[in-house]
Short mmCIF file of C-alpha atoms in Angstrom, two decimals:
data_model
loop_
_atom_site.label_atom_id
_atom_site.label_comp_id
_atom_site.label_asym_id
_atom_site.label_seq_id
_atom_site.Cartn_x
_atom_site.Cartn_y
_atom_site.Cartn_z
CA UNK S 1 -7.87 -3.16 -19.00
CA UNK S 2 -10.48 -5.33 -17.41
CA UNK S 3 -9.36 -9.45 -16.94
CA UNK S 4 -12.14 -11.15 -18.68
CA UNK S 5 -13.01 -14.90 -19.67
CA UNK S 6 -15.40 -16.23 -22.88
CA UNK S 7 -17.08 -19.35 -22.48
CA UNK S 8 -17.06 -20.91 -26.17
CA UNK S 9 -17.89 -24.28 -25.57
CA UNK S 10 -19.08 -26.34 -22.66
CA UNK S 11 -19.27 -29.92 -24.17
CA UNK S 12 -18.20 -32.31 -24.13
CA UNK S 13 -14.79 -30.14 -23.88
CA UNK S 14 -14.88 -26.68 -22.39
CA UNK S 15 -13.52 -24.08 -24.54
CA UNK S 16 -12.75 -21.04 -22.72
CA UNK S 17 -11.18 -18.21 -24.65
CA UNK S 18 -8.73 -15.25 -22.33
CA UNK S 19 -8.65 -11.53 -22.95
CA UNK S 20 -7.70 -8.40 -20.74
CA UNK S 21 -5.32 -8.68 -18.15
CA UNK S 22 -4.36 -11.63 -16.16
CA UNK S 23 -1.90 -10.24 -13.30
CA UNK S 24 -0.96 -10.83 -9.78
CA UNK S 25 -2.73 -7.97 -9.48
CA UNK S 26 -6.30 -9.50 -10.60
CA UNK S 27 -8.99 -9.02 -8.28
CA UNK S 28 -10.61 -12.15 -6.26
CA UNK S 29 -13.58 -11.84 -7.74
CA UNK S 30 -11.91 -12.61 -11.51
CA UNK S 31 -10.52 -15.63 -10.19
CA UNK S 32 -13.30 -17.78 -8.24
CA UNK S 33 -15.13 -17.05 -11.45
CA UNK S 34 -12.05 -18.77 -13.60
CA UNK S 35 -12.15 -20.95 -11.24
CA UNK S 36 -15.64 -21.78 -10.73
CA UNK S 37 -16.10 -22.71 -14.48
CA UNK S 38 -12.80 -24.89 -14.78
CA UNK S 39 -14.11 -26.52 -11.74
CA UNK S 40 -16.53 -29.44 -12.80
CA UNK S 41 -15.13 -30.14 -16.69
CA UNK S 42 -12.69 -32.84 -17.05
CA UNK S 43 -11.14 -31.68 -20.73
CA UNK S 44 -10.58 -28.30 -21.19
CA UNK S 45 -8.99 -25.75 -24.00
CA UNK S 46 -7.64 -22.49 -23.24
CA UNK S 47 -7.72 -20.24 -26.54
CA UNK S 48 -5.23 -16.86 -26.23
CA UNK S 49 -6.15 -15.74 -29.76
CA UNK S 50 -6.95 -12.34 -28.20
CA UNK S 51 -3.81 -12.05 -26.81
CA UNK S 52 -4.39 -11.38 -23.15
CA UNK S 53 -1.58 -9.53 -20.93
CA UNK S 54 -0.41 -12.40 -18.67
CA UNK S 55 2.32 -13.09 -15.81
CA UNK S 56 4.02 -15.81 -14.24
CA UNK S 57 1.71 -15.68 -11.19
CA UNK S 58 -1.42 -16.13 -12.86
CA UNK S 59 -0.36 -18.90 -15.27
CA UNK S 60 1.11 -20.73 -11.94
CA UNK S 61 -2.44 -20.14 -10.67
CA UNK S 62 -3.92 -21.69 -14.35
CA UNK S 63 -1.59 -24.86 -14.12
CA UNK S 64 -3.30 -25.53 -10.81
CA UNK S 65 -6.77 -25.09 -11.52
CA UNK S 66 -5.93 -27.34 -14.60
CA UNK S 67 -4.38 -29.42 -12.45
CA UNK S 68 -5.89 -33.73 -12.92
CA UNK S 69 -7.61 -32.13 -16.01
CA UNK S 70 -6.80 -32.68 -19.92
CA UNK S 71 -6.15 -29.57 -21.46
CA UNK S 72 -4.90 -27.79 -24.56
CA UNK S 73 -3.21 -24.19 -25.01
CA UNK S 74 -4.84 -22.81 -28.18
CA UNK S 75 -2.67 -19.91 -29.97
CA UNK S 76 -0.27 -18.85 -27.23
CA UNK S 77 2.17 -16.44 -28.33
CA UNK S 78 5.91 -16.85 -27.97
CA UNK S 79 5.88 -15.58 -24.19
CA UNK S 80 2.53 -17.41 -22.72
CA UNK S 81 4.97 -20.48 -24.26
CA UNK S 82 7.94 -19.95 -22.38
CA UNK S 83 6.31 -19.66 -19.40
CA UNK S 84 4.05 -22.46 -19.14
CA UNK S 85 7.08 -24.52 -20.14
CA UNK S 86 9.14 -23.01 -17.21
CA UNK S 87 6.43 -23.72 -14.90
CA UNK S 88 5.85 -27.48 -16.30
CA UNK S 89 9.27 -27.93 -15.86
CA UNK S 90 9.27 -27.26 -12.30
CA UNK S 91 9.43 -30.21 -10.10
CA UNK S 92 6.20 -31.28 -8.65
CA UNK S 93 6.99 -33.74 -5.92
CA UNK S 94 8.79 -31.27 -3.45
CA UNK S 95 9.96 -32.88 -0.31
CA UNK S 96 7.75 -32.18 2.47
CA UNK S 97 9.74 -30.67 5.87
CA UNK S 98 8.13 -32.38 8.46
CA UNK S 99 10.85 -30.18 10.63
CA UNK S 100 8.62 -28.89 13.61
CA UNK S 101 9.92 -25.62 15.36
CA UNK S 102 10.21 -25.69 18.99
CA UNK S 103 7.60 -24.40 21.37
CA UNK S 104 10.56 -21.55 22.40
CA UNK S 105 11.00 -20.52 18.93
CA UNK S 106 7.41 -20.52 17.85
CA UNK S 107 6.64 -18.54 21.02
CA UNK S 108 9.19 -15.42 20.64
CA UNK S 109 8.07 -15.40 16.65
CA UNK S 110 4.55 -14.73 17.69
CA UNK S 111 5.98 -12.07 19.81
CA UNK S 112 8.49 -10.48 17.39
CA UNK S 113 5.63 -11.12 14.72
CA UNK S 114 3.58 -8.95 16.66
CA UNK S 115 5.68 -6.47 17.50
CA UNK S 116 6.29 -6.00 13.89
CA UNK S 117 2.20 -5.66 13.39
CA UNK S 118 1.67 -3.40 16.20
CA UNK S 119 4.68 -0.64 15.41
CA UNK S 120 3.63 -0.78 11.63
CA UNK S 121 -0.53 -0.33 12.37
CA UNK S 122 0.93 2.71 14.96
CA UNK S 123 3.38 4.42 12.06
CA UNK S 124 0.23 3.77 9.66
CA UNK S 125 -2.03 5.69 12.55
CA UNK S 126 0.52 8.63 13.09
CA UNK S 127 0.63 9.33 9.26
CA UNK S 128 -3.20 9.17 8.90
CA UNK S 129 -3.27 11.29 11.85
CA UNK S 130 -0.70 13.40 10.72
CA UNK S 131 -3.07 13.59 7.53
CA UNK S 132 -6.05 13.98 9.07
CA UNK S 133 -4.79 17.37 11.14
CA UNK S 134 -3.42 18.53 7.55
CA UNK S 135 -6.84 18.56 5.61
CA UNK S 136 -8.25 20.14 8.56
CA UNK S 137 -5.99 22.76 8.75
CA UNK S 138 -6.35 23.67 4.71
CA UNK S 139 -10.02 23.79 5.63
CA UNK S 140 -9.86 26.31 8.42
CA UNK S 141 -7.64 28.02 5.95
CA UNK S 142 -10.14 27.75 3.11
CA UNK S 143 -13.63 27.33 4.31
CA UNK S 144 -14.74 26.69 0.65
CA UNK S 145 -13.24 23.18 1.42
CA UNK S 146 -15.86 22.26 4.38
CA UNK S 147 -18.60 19.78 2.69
CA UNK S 148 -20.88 21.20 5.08
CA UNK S 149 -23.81 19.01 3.95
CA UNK S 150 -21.66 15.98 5.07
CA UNK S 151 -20.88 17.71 8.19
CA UNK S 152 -24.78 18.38 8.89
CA UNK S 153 -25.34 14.86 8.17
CA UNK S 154 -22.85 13.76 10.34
CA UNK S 155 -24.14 15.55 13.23
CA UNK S 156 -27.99 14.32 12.96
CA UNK S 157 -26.47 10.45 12.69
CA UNK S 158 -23.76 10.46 15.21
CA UNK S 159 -25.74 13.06 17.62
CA UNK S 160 -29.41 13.28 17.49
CA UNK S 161 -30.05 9.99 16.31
CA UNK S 162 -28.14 8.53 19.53
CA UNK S 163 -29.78 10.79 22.13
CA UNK S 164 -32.09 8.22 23.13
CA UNK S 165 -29.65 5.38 24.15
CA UNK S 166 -26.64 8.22 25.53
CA UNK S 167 -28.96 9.87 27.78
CA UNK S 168 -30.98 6.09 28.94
CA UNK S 169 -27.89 4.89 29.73
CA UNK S 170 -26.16 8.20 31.70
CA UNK S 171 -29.96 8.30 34.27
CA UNK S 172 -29.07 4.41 34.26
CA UNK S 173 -25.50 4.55 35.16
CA UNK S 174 -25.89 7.36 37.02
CA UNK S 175 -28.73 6.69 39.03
CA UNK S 176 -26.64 3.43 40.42
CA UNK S 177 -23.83 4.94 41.17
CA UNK S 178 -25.78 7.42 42.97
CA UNK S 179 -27.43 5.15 45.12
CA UNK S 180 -24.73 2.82 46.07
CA UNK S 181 -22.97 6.81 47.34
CA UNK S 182 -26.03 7.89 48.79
CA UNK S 183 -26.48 4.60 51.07
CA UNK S 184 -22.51 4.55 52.22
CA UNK S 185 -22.92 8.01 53.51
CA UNK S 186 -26.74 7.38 55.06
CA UNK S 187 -24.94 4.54 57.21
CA UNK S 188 -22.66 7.38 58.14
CA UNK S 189 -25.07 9.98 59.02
CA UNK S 190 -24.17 12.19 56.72
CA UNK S 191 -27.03 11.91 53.61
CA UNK S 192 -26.71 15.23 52.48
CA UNK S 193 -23.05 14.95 51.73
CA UNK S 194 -23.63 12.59 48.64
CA UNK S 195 -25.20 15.62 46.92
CA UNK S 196 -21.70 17.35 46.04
CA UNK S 197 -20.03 14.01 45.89
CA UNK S 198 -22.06 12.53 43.12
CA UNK S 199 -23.00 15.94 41.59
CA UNK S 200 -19.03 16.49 40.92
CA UNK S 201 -18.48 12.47 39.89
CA UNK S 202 -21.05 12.94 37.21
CA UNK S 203 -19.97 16.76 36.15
CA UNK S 204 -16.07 15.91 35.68
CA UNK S 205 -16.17 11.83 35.12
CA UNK S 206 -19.33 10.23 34.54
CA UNK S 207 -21.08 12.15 32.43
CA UNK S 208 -18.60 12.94 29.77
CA UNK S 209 -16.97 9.12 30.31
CA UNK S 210 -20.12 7.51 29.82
CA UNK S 211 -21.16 9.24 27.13
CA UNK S 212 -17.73 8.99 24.91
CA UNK S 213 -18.26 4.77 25.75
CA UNK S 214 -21.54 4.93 23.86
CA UNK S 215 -20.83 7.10 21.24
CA UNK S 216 -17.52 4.47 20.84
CA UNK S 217 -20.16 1.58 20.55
CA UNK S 218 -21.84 3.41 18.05
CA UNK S 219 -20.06 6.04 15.72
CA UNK S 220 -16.25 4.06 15.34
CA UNK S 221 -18.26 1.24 14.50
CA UNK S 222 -20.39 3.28 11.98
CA UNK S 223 -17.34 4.71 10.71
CA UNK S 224 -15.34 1.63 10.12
CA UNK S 225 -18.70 -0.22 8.86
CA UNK S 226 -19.47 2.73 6.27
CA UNK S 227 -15.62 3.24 4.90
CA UNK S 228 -14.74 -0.25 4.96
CA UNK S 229 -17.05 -0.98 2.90
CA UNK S 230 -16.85 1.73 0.12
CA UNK S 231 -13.79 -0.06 0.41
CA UNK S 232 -14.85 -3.28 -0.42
CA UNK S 233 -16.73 -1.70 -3.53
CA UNK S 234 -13.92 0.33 -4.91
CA UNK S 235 -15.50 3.22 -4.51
CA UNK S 236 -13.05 4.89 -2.66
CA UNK S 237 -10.23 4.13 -5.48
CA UNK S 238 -12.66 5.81 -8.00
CA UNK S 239 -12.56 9.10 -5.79
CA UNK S 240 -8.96 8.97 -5.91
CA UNK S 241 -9.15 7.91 -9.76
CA UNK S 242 -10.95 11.53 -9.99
CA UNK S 243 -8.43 13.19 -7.96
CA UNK S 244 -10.59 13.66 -4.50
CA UNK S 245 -8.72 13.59 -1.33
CA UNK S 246 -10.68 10.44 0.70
CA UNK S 247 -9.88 12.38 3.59
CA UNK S 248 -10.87 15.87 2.66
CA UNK S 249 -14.63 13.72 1.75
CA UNK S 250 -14.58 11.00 3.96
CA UNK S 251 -12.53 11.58 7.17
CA UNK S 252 -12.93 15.44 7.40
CA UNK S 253 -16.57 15.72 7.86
CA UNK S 254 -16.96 12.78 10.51
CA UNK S 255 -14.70 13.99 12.57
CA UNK S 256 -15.55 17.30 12.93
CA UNK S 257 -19.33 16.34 13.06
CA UNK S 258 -18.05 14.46 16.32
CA UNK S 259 -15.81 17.20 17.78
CA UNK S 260 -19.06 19.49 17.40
CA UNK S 261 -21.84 16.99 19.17
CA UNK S 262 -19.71 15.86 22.04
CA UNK S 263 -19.82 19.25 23.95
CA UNK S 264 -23.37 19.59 23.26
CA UNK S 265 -24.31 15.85 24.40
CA UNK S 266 -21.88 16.32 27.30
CA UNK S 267 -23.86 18.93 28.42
CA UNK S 268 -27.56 16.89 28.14
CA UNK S 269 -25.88 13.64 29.52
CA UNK S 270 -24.66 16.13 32.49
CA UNK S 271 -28.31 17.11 33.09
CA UNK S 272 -29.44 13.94 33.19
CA UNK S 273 -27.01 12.62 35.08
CA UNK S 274 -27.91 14.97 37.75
CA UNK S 275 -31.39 14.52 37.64
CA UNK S 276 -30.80 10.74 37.96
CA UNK S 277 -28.69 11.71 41.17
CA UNK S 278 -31.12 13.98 42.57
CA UNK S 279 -33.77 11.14 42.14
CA UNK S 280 -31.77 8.88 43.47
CA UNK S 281 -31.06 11.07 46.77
CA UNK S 282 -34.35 11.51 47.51
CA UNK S 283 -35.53 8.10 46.94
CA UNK S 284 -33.15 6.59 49.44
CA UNK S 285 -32.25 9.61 52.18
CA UNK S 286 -35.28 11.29 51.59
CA UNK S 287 -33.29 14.66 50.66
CA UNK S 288 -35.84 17.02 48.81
CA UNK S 289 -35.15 18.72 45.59
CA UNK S 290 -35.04 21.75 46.84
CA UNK S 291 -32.01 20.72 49.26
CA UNK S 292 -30.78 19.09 46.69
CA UNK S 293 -30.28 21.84 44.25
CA UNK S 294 -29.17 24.62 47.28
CA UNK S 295 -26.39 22.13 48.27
CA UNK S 296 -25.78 21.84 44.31
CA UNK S 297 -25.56 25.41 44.31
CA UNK S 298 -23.41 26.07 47.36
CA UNK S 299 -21.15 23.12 46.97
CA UNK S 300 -20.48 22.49 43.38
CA UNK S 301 -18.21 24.80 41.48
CA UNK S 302 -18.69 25.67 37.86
CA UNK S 303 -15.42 24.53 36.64
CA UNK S 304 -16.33 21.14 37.51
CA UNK S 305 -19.05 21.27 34.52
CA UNK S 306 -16.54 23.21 32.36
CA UNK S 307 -13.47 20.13 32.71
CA UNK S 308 -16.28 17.81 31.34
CA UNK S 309 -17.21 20.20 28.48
CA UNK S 310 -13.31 20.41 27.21
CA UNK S 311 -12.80 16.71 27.58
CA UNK S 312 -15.63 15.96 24.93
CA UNK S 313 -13.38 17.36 22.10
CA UNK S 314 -10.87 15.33 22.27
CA UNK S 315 -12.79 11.88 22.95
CA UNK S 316 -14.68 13.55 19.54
CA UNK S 317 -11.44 13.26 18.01
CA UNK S 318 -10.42 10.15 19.31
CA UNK S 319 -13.45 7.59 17.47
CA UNK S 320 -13.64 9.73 14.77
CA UNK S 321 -9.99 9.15 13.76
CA UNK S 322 -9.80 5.88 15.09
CA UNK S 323 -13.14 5.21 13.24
CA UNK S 324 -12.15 6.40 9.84
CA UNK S 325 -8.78 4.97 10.17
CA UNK S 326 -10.07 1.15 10.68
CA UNK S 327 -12.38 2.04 7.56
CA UNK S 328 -9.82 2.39 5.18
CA UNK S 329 -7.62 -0.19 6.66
CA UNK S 330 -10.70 -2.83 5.49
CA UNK S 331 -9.32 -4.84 2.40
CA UNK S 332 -9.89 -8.00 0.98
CA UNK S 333 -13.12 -9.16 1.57
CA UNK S 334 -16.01 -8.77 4.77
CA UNK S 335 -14.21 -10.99 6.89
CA UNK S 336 -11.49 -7.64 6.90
CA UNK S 337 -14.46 -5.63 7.55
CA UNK S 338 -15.73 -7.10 10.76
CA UNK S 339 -12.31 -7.28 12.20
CA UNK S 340 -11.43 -3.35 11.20
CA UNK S 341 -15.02 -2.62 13.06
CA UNK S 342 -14.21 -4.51 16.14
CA UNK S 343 -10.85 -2.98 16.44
CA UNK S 344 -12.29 0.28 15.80
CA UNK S 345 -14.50 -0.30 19.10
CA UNK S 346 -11.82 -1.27 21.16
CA UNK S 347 -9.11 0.83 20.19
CA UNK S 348 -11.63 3.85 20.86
CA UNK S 349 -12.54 2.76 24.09
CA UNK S 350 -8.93 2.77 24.84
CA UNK S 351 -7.95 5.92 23.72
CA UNK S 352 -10.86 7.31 25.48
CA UNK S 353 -9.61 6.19 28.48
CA UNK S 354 -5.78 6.95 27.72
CA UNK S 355 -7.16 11.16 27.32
CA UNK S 356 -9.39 11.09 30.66
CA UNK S 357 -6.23 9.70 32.74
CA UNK S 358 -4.36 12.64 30.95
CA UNK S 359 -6.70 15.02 31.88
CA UNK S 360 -7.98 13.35 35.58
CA UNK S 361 -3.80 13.95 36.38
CA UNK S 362 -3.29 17.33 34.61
CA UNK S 363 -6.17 18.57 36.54
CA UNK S 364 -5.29 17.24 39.97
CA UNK S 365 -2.06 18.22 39.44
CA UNK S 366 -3.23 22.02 38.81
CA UNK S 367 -5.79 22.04 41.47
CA UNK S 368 -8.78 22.50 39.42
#
């Protein structure tokens, strides 16, 4: 039952007449509209002839809108009564505790305040991954239950579309880090050396680093941006309404989009990141391309390219959960939404690089 309001008269006093529900539970929007037409009248009636569904909360939250006003319950039944003359009864001049905690005290509740926030959002992220790992499970099970069309779409908006920018910024990034290597080792004598040194950087770090940074700037926030606000416009409660899993429609799809691209851009910001070095060799030691690429060959071991191909899953995994998860967390109004979005950019840059520390000391430690 929807809360709804009747304007019956306006002047010269305003007659406004109640019907649905009027709960704690009463969305925002409900309200500033009460509110907004209570707020410039000076006498005003409130007729309950249609016998709305009220609570304590929101006739506490009538009294003060009424509040310096004149104004008249019309046909309240025996419980709208009672409480409005509980709530009238209540004492209005309160005495004000001008007590002011100590700088100590206020300091350890911020921390123990958020402590609390920080293991709660974590138990909240385990279950939703938990979740997440579920509904992709019942899908490998039952491939009917891959929205493949979603997944498709997915791919061309968090992959192709962002080609341009990934691989501008991997010749960029590359290409500097390149050159700073290649003059260190020209001041030693030994050029040629930089060709396996940067060749290996980009293959197992930068490459695959780089690119997961990017694609944090620009799918979490997507993620968090699109979910957050289906949020905001309910639309996500009407899915459950018709008994759709949000993650089986939502979450699903997005994150295996991203677990797909990230090999597959790996590999292109790899190539370019190796062009960029080889342009940067030359252009500063004067090393050809051809003694570029038979030092590439020689030097540079395949399973350098390979630990950059398997890191890209898991940094796929890592925005799109963190993405999604931020998404739904979005409540309230947009205010919620850009914070969700900007926490879904950092925390994915951190949990990016939590998973290449994991693998840069698994790998060392294993000699690969």
């Amino acid at each position: 039952m929807m809360s709804r309001f009747k304007i019956l008269q306006s002047t010269p006093t305003l007659r406004l007449a109640l019907s649905g529900e009027w709960l704690y539970t009463t969305s925002k929007k409900d309200l500033r509209s009460l509110r907004a037409a209570v707020r410039d009248a000076t006498e005003v009636e409130i007729d309950f002839s249609a016998q709305p569904i009220v609570d304590f909360a929101f006739c506490a939250f009538l009294l003060s809108l009424l509040k310096d006003k004149s104004y008249t319950f019309l046909n309240p039944n025996a419980h709208i009564q009672e409480i409005f003359a509980t709530l009238e009864q209540y004492p209005p001049n309160l005495p004000i505790d001008t007590h002011k905690p100590s700088a100590l005290f206020t300091f350890f509740r911020d921390i123990g305040l958020w402590v609390a926030d920080f293991f709660q959002s974590m138990m909240d992220f385990l279950h939703f991954f938990g979740m997440s790992l579920y509904y992709l499970g019942l899908s490998v099970l039952h491939p009917r239950r891959f929205k493949i069309a979603s997944i498709f779409y997915h791919i061309s908006e968090s992959g192709l579309k962002s080609l341009p920018v990934v691989l501008t910024t991997s010749f960029i990034v590359s290409y500097a880090i390149a050159l700073q290597g290649v003059i260190q080792l020209d001041k030693m004598g030994v050029p040629i050396m930089s060709v396996e040194i940067v060749a290996k950087l980009c293959l197992r770090e930068l490459g695959p680093f780089v690119l997961a940074l990017v694609i944090a700037g620009r799918s979490a926030s997507s993620f968090s941006a699109q979910i957050g606000v289906m949020n905001l416009n309910e639309e996500n409660d009407a899915l459950k309404t018709m008994g759709f899993s949000v993650i089986d429609f939502l979450v699903t799809p997005r994150i295996l989009a991203l677990i797909i691209t990230m090999p597959l851009l790996v590999f292109l910001s790899d190539v370019v990141s190796l062009l960029a070095g080889m342009l940067a060799t030359n252009v500063q030691a004067g090393v050809s391309f051809t003694q570029y690429w038979e030092r590439f060959y020689e030097y540079v071991d395949i399973t350098h390219f390979w630990v950059g191909i398997v890191k890209a899953p898991f940094f796929g995994l890592a925005i799109g959960l963190v993405g999604c998860f931020r998404g739904l967390k979005v409540q309230g109004d947009t205010e919620s939404l850009g914070r969700q979005t900007t926490l879904s950019v950092v925390n994915a840059i951190f949990w990016i690089i939590v998973i290449n520390a994991i693998f840069s000391f698994f790998t060392t430690t294993l000699g690969i």
